[in-house]
Coordinates of C-alpha atoms and ligand atoms in Angstrom, one line a residue:
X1 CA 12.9 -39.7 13.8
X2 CA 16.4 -41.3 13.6
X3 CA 19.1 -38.6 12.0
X4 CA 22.2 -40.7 10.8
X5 CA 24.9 -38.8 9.3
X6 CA 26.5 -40.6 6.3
X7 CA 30.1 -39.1 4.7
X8 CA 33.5 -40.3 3.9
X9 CA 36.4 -39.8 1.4
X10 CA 35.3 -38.3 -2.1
X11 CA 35.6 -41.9 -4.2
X12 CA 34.7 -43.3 -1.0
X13 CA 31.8 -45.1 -1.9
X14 CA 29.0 -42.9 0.0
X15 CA 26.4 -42.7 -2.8
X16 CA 26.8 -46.3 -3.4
X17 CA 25.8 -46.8 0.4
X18 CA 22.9 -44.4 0.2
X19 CA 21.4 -45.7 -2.3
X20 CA 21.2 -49.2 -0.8
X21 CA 19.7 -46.5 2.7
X22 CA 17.4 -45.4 0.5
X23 CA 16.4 -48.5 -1.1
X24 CA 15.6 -49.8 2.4
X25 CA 13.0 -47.2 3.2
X26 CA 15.4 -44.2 4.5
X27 CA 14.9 -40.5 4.0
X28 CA 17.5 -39.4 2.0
X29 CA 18.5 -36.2 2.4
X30 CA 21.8 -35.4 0.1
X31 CA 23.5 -31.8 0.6
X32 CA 25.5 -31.8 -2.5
X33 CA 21.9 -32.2 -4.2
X34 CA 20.6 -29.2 -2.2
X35 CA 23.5 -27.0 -2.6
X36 CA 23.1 -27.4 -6.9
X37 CA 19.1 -26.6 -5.9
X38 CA 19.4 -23.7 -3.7
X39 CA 21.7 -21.5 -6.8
X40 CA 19.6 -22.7 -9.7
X41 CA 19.0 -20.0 -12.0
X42 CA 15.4 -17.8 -10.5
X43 CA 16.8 -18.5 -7.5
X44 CA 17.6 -15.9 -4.6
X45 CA 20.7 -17.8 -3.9
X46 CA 21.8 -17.1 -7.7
X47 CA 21.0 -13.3 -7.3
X48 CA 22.8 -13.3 -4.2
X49 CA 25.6 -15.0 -5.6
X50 CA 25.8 -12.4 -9.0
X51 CA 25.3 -9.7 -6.3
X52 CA 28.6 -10.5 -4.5
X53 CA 30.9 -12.0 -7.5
X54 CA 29.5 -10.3 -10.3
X55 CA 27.3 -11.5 -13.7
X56 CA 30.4 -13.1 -15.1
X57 CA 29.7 -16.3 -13.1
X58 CA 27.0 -17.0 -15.5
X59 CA 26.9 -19.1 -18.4
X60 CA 25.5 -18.0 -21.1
X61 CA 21.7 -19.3 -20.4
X62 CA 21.9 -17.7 -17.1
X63 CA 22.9 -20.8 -15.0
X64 CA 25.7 -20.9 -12.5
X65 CA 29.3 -21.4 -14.1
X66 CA 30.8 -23.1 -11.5
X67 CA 33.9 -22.8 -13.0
X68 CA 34.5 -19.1 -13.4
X69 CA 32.6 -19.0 -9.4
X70 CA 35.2 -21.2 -8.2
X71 CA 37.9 -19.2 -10.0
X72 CA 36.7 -15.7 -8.0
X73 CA 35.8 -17.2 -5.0
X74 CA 38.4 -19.9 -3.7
X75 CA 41.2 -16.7 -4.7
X76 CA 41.2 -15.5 -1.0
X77 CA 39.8 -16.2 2.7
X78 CA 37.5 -13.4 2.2
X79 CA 35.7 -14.4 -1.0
X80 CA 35.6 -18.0 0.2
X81 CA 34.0 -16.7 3.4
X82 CA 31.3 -14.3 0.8
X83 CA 30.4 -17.4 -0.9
X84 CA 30.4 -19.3 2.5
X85 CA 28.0 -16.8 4.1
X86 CA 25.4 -16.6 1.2
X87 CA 25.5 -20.7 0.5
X88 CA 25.6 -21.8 4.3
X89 CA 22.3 -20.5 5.4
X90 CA 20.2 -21.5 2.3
X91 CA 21.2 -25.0 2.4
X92 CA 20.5 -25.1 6.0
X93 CA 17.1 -23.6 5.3
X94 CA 16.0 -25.8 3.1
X95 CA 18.0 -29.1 5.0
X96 CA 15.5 -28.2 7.6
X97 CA 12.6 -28.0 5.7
X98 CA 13.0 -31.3 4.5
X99 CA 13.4 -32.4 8.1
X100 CA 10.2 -31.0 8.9
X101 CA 8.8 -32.6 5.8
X102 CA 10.0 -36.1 6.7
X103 CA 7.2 -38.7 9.1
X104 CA 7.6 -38.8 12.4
X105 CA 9.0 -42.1 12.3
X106 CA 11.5 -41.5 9.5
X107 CA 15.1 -42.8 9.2
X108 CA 16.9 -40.0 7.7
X109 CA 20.4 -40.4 6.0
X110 CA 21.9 -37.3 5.4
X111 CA 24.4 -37.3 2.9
X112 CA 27.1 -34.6 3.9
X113 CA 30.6 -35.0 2.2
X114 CA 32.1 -32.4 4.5
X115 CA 30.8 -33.4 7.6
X116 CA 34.0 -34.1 9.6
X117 CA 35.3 -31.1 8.0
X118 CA 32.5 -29.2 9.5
X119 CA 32.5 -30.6 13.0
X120 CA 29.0 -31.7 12.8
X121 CA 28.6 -35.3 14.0
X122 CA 27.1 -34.5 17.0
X123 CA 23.9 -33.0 15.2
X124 CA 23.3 -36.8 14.2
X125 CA 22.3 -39.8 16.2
X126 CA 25.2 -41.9 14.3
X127 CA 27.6 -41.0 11.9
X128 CA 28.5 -43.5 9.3
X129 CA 31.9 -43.2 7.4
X130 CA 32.1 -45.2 4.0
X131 CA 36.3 -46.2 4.1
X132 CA 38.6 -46.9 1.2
X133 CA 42.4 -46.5 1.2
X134 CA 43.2 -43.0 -0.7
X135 CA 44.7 -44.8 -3.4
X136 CA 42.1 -47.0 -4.6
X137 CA 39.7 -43.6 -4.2
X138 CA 41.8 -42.3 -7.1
X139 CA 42.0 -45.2 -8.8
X140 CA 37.6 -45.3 -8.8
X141 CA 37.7 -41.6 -9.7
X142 CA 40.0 -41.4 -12.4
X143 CA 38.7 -45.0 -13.8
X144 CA 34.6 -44.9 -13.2
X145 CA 34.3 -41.2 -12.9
X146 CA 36.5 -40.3 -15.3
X147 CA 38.3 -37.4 -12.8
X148 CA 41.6 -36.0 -14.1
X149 CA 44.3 -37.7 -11.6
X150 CA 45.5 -34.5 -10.3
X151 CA 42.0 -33.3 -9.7
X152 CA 41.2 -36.4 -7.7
X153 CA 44.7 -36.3 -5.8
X154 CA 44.0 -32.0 -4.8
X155 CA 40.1 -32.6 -3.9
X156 CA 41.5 -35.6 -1.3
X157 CA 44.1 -33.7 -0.1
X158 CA 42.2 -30.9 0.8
X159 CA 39.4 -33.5 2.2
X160 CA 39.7 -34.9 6.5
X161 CA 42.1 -37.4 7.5
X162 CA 41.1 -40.8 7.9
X163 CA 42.1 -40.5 11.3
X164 CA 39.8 -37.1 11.5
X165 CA 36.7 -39.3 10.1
X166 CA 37.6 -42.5 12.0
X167 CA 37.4 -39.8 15.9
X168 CA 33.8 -39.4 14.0
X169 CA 32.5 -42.8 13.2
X170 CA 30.1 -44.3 14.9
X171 CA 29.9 -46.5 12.4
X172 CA 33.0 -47.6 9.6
X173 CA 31.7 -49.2 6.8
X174 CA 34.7 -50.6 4.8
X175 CA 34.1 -50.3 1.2
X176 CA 37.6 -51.9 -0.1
X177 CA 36.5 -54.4 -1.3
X178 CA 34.6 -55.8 -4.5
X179 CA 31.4 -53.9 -5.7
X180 CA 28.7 -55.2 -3.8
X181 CA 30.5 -56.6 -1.2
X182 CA 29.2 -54.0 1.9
X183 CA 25.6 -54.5 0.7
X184 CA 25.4 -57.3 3.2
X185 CA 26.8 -55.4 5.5
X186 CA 25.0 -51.8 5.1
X187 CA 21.3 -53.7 4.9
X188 CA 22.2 -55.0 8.5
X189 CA 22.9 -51.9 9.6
X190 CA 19.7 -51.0 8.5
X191 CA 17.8 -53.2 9.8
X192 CA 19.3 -54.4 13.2
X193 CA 20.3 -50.6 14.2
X194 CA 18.8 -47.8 12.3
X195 CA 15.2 -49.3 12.4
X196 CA 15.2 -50.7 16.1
X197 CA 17.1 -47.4 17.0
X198 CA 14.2 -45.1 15.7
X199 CA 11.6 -47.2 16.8
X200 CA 13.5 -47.2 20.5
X201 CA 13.6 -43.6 20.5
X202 CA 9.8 -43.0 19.6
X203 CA 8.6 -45.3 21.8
X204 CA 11.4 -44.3 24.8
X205 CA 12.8 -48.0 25.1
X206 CA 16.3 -48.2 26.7
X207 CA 18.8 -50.5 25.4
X208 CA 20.0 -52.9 28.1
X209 CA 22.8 -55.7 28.7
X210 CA 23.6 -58.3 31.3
X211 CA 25.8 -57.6 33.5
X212 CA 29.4 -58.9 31.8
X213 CA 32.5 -58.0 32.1
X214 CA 34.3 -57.1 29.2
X215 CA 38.1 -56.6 28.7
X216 CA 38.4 -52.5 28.1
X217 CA 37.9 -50.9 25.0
X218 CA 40.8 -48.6 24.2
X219 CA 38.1 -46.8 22.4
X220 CA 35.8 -45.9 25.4
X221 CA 37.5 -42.3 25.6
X222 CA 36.4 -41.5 22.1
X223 CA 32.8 -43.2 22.0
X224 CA 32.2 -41.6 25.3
X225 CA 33.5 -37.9 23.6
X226 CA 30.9 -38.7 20.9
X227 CA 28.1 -39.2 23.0
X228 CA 29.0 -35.8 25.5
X229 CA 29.3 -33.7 22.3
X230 CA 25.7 -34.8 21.5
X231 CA 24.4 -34.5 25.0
X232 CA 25.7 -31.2 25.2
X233 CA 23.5 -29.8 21.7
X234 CA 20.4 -30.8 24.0
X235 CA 21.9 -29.3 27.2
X236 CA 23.3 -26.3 25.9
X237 CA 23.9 -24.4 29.3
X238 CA 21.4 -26.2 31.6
X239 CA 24.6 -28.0 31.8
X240 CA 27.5 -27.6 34.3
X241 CA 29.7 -29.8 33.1
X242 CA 29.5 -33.3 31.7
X243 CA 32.0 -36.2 32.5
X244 CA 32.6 -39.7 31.3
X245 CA 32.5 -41.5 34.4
X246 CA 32.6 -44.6 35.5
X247 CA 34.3 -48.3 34.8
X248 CA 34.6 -47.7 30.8
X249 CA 36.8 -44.3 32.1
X250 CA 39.4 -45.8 33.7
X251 CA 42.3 -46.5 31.0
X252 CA 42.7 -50.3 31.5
X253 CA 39.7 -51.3 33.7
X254 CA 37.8 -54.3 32.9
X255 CA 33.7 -53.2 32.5
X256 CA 30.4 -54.1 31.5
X257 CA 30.3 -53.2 28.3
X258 CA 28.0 -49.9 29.4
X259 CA 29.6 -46.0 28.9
X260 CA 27.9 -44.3 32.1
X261 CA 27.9 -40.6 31.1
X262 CA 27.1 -37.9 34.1
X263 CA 25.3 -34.5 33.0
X264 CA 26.1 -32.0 36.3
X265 CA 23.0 -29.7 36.0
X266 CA 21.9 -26.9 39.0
X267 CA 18.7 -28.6 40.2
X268 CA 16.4 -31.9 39.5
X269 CA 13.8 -29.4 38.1
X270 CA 16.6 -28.7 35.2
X271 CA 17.0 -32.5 34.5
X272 CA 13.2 -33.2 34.2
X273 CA 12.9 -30.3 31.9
X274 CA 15.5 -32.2 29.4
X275 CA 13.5 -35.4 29.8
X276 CA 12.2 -34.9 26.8
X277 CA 15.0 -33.5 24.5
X278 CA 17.5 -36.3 25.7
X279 CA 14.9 -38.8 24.4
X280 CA 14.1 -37.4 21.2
X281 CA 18.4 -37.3 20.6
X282 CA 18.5 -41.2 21.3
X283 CA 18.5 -41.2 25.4
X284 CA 15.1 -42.1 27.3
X285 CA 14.8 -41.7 30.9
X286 CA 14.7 -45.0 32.7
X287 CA 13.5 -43.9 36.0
X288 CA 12.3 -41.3 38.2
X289 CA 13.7 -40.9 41.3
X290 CA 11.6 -39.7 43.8
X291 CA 10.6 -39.7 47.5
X292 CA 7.6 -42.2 46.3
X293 CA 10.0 -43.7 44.8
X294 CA 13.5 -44.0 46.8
X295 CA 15.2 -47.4 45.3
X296 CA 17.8 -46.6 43.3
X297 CA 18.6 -48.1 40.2
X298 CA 22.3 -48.4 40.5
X299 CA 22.9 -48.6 43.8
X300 CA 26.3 -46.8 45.0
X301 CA 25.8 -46.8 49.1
X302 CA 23.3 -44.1 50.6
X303 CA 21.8 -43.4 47.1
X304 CA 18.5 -44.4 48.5
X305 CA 18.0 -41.3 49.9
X306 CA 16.7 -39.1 47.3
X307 CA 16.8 -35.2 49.3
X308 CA 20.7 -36.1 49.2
X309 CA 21.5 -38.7 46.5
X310 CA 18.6 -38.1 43.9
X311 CA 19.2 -38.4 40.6
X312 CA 17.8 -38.8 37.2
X313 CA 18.9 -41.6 34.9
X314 CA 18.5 -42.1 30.9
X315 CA 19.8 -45.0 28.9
X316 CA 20.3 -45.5 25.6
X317 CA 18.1 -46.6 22.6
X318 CA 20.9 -47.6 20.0
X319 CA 21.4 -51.1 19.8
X320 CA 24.8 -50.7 19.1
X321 CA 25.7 -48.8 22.3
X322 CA 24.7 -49.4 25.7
X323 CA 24.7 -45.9 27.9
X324 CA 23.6 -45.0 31.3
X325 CA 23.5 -41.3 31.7
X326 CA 23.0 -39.8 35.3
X327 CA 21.6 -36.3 35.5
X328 CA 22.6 -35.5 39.2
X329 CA 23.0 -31.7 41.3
X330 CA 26.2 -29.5 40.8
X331 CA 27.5 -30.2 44.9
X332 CA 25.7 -33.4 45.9
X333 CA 27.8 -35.9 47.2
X334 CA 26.4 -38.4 44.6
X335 CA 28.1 -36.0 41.8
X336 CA 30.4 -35.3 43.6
X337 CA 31.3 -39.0 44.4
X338 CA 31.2 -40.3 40.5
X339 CA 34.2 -38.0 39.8
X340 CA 36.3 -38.3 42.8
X341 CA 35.6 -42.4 42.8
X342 CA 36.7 -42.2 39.0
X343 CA 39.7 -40.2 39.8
X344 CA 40.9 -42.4 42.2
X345 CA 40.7 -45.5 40.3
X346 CA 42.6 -43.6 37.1
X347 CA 45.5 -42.6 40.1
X348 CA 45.4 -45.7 42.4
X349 CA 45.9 -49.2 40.6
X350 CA 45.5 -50.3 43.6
X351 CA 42.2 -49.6 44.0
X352 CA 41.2 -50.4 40.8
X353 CA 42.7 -54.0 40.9
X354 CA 40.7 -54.1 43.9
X355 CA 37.2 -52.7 42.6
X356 CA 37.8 -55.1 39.7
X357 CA 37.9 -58.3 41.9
X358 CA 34.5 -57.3 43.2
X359 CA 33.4 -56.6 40.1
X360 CA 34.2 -60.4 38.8
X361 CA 32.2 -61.9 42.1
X362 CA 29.4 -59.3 41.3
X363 CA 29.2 -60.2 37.8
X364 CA 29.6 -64.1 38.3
X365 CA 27.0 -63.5 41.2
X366 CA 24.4 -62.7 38.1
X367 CA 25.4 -65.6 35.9
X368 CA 22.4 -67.5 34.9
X369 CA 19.9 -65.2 36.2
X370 CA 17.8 -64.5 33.0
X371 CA 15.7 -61.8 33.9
X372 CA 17.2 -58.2 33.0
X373 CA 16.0 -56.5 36.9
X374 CA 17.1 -59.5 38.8
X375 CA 20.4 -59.9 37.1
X376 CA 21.6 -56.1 38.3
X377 CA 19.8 -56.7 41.2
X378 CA 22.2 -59.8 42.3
X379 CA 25.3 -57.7 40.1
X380 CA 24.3 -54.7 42.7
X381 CA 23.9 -56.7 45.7
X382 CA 27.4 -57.5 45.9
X383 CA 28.7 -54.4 45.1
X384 CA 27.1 -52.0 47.1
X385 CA 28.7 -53.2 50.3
X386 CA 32.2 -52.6 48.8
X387 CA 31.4 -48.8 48.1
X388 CA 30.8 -48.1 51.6
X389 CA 34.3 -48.7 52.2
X390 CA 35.5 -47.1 48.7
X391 CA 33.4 -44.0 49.6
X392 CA 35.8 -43.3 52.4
X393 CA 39.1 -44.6 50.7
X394 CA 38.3 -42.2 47.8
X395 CA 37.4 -39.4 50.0
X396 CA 40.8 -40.0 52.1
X397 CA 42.8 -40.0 48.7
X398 CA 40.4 -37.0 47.7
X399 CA 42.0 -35.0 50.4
X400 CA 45.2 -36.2 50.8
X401 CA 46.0 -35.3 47.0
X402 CA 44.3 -32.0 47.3
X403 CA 41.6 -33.3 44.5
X404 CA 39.0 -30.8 43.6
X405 CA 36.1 -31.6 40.5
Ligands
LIG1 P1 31.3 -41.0 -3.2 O1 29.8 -40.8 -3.3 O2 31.8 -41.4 -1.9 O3 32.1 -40.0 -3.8 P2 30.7 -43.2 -5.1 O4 29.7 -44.0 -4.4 O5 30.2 -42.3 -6.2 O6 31.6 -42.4 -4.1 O7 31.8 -44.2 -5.6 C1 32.9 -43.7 -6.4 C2 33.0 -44.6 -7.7 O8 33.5 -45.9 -7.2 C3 31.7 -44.9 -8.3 O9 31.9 -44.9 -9.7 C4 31.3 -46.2 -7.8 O10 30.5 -46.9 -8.7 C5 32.6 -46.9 -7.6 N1 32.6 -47.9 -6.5 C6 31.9 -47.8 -5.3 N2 32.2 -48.9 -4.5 C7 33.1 -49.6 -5.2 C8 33.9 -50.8 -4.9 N3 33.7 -51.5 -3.8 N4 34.8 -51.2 -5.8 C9 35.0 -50.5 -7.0 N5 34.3 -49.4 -7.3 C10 33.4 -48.9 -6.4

């Protein structure tokens, strides 16, 4: 099952886009719908709700008058956080019920207005934000909807920020323009990302790409933050820490377009029990390190010996974003290493105009070689020999800097 969180801007355009989802096979899951379902009159959520604000929120055939609600409730914190408390957990209830409900091999869009307001991106394996300039929002709302202007202009102002929902996106779907316009566009998602996505993660295929170099992507800091705030859900505390490490973390740094991510957990008996869980939340495991089994993947010098430098590695399954994500031993000079070496290279440009240069041979050195294991192979080849030295250069600036993790 693929979870893809869809929200954006009230006027935005989001049930425009879900409709096409849903059209195209997907699960729709919308939470304004369930929020109506879960206080309809014989429900418990109603009694709750005439238990706590009183029978005068009713209309006169016992339904909810949202209205006079609205008018007790949004008076003070404490009433908000009443109506809050009683609303929350029955819409999560039944949100997962229809999870449950859904086939194994489901795309599920779940519409949630508030999402960036409610910090929850990382429950999904993408979020998708439908985009249009505040303006033409009110323009839609009071033209097509038939919204009072000032309602429109309050409801937005109390919504996110663009820049709030844009730190969320995964995925900015740019609805400015004429209707129909994104249909193009939200179809191809569909179909090149959400499908092969799901289908990746069920069958625990890793996403990968030849080894070229890209210039860097001032947006590697905040994809990387995405992905760690997902990593950490599955982890909770079997995690120490987890670091964006790598080429795509130094500010600058030319890099194959791949965010390596490393999860510090307390032994390799932790990693394999996540094996699992990281799959099912978009990240297979590529390969098992062990003592049968002592060739690394990514080679970084000495890694081939697993009692000191074993490791477990996932990739991604999104087409849309290549990962590596090394599950290595709170203390072991391979986890160690990944943060002192990225350190370094953020501290020294020096070193980093240096590792670079290699990094151009290594990658030209795979030019033309079409198949996916010999291409790193000859990318790896080349490096490796470099990181003997920049083991100890790190190390050297590790110590005279007073560096610790
Ligand atoms: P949301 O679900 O994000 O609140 P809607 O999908 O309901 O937004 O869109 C708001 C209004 O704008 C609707 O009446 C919809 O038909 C209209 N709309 C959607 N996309 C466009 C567009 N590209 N140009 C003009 N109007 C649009």
């Amino acid at each position: 099952m693929l979870r893809l969180g869809l929200t954006g801007g009230i006027g935005a355009g989001k049930s425009t886009v879900s409709k096409i989802l849903s059209g195209s096979g997907g699960v729709l899951i919308d939470a304004d719908a369930i929020a109506r379902e879960v206080v309809e009159p014989g429900t418990t959520g109603l009694e709750q709700l005439v238990a706590a604000f009183g029978k005068d929120i009713l209309s006169p055939d016992g339904s909810l008058d949202r209205p006079a609600l609205a008018a007790k409730a949004f008076g003070s914190d404490d009433a908000r956080a009443t109506l809050n408390s009683i609303v929350h957990p029955l819409v999560g209830a039944r949100t997962v019920e229809l999870l449950d409900g859904a086939p194994a091999d489901a795309v599920v869009v779940q519409d949630i207005p508030l999402l960036v307001e409610g910090n929850s991106g990382a429950l999904f394996h993408l979020v998708a934000v439908v985009f249009a300039d505040a303006e033409e929002r009110v323009e839609r709302l009071v033209g097509q909807r038939k919204m009072p202007e000032h309602d429109a202009r309050a409801r937005i102002a109390a919504q996110a920020s663009d820049d709030a929902r844009r730190a969320a996106a995964d995925i900015w779907i740019d609805n400015s323009g004429a209707p129909g316009d994104i249909d193009d566009v939200v179809r191809a998602l569909w179909s090149e990302r959400l499908v092969p996505f799901e289908r990746n993660i069920r069958n625990g295929v890793v996403v990968r790409t030849a080894p070229t170099l890209v210039p860097a992507d001032p947006t590697w800091p905040a994809q990387a933050e995405r992905l760690i705030a997902r990593l950490a859900l599955v982890c909770g505390s079997a995690a120490a820490r987890i670091d964006h490490i790598g080429s795509t973390a130094v500010p600058g740094l030319a890099a194959k377009d791949v965010i390596d991510i490393q999860i510090t957990v307390g032994s390799l008996d932790v990693a394999d029990s996540l094996a699992e869980s990281l799959r099912e939340k978009g990240f297979p495991r590529i390969e098992h390190i062990t003592s049968d089994d002592p060739k690394p993947a990514y080679g970084i010098g000495g890694e081939a010996d697993p009692a000191v430098w074993g490791k477990r590695i996932h990739g991604g399954a999104d087409p849309g974003r290549p990962v590596n994500v090394h599950i290595r031993v709170d203390g072991w000079p391979g986890q160690q290493f990944a943060l002192v070496f990225r350190d370094w290279l953020r501290a020294d440009a020096e070193a980093a105009a240096d590792y670079l240069v290699v990094k151009e041979s290594a990658a030209a050195a795979a030019v033309g070689v079409t198949e996916y294991r010999d291409a790193i192979e000859a990318y790896i080849n080349v490096k490796t020999p470099w990181f003997d030295g920049a083991y100890h250069r790190a190390w050297e600036w590790a110590e005279k800097t007073g560096w610790s993790a």
